[in-house]
mmCIF file of C-alpha atoms in Angstrom:
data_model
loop_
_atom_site.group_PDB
_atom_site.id
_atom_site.type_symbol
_atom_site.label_atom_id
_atom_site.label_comp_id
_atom_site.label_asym_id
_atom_site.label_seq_id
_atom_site.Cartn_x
_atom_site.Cartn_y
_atom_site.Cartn_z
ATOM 1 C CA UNK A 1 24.512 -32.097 69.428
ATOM 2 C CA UNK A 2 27.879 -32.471 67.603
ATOM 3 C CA UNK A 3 29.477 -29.548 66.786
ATOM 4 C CA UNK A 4 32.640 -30.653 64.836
ATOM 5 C CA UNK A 5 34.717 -26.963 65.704
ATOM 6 C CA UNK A 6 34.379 -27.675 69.149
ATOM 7 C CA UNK A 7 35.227 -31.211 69.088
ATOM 8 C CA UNK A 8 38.920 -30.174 67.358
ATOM 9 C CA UNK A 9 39.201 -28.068 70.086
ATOM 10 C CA UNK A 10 38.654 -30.462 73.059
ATOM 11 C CA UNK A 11 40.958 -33.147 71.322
ATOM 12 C CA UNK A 12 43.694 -30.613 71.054
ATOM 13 C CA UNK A 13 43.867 -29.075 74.267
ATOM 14 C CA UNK A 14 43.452 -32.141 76.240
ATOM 15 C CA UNK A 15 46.925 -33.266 74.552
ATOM 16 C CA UNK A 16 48.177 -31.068 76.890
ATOM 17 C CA UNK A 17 47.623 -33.494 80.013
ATOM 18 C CA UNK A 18 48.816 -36.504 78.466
ATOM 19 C CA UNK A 19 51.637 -38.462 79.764
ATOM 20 C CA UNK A 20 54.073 -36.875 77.000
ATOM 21 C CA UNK A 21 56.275 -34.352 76.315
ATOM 22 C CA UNK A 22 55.450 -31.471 74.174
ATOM 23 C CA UNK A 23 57.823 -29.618 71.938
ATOM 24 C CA UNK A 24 57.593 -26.804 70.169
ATOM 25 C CA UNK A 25 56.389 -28.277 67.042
ATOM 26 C CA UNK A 26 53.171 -30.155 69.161
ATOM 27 C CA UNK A 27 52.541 -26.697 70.791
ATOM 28 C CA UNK A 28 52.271 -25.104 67.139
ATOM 29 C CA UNK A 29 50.105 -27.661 65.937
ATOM 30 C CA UNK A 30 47.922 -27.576 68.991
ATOM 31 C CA UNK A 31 47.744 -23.633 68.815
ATOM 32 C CA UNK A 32 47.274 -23.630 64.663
ATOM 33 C CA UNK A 33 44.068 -26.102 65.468
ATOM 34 C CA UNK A 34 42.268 -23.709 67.867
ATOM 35 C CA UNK A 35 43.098 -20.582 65.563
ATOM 36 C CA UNK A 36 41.482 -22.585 62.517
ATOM 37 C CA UNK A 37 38.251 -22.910 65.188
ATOM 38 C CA UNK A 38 37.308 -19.533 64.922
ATOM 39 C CA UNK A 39 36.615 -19.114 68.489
ATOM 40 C CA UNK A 40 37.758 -16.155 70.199
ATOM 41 C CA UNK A 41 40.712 -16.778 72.856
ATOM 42 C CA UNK A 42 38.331 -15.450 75.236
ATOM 43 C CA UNK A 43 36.389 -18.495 74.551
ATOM 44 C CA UNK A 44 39.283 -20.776 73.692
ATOM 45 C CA UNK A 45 40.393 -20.045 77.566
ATOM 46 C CA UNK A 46 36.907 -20.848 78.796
ATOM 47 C CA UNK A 47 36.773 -24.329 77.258
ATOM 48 C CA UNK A 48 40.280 -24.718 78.271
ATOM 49 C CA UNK A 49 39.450 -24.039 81.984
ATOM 50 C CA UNK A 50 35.913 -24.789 82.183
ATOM 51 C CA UNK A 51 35.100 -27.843 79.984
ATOM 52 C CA UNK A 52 38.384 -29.598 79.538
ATOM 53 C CA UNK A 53 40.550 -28.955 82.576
ATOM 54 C CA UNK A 54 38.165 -30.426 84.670
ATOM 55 C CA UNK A 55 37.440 -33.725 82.650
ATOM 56 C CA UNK A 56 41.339 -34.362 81.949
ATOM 57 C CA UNK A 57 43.694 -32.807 84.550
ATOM 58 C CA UNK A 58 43.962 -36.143 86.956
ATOM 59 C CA UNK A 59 45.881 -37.906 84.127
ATOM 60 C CA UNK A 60 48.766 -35.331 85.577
ATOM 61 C CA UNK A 61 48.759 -36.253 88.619
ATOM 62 C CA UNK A 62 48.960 -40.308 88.179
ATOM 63 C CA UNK A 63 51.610 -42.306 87.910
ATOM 64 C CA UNK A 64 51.181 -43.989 84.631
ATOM 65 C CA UNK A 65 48.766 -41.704 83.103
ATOM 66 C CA UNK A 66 47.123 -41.878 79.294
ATOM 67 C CA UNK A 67 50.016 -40.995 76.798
ATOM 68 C CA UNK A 68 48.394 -41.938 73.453
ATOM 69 C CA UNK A 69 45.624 -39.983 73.655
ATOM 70 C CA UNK A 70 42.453 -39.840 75.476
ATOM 71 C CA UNK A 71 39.244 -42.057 74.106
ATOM 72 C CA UNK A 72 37.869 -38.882 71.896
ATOM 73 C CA UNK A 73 34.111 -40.463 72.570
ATOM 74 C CA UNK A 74 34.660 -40.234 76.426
ATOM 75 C CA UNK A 75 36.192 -37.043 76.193
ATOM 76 C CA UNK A 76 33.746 -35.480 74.400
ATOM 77 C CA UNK A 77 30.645 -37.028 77.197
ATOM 78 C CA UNK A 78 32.904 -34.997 79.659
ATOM 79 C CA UNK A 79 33.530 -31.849 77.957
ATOM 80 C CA UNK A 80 29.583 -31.734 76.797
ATOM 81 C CA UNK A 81 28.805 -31.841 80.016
ATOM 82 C CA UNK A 82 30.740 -29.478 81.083
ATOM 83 C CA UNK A 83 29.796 -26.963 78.649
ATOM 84 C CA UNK A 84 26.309 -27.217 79.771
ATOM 85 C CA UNK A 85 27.435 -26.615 83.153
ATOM 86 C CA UNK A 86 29.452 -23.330 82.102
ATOM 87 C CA UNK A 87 27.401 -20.872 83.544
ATOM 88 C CA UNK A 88 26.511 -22.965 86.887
ATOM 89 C CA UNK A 89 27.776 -21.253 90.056
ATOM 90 C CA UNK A 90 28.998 -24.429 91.707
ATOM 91 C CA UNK A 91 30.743 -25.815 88.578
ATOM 92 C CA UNK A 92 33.175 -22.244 88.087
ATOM 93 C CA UNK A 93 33.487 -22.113 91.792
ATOM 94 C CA UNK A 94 35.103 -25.938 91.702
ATOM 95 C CA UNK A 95 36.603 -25.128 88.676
ATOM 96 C CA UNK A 96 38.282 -21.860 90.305
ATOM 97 C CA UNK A 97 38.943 -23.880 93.434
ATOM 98 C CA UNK A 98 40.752 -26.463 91.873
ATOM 99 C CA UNK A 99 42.595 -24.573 88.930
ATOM 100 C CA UNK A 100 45.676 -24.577 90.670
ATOM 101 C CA UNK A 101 45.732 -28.455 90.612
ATOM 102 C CA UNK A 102 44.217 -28.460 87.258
ATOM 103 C CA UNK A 103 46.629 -26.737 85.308
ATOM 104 C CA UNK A 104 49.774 -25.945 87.206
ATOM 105 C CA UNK A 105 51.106 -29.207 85.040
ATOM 106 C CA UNK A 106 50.045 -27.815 81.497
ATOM 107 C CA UNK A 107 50.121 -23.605 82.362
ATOM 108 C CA UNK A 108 53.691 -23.148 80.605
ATOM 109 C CA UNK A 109 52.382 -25.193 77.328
ATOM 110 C CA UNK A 110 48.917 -22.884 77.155
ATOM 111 C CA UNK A 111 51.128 -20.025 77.872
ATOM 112 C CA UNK A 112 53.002 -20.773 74.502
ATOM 113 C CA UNK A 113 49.978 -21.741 72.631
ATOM 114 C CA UNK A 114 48.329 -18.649 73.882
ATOM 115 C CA UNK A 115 50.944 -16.715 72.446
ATOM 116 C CA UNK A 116 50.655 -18.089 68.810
ATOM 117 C CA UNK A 117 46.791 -17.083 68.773
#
């Protein structure tokens, strides 16, 4: 099932581990997309750490990683899947095991964007 809200939200905070650098201006746009979502940053931090984190975060840690943007029909398989695994014991214990290496490239960014919420 599509759900169009969530979508925006996967596209814009997987820009956060591509092969760019963000300024201030990306960072507001990012953060103004999520706001318009409607989902509470409760929520906003679970999809960040739960569904998209885990589909994404090895493009920081290659060499010449995806900087134009990541194939929004593949990211989307990903995050779905992850969504349905949410509540799954093994799936937040990975997740929790591997935040670290997960986010320690993008936590400053979703610090900021936090902020504008």
């Amino acid at each position: 099932m599509n759900d169009p809200a969530r979508e925006s939200v996967w596209l814009a905070l997987s820009e956060l581990w591509l092969d760019t650098e963000l300024d201030e201006a990306d960072l507001a746009t990012i953060a103004s997309t999520l706001a318009i979502s409607g989902y509470p940053p409760e929520e906003l931090e679970a999809i960040y750490r739960l569904e998209v984190a885990p589909v994404v975060w090895s493009n920081s840690w290659v060499t010449a990683g995806v900087w134009d943007g990541f194939d929004p029909d593949w990211l989307f398989e990903g995050c779905r899947r992850n969504q349905k695994r949410r509540y799954s014991l093994w799936h937040r214990g990975r997740c929790r095991l591997l935040r670290k290496a997960m986010t320690a490239a993008v936590e400053e960014d979703w610090r900021k964007i936090r902020a504008q919420l």
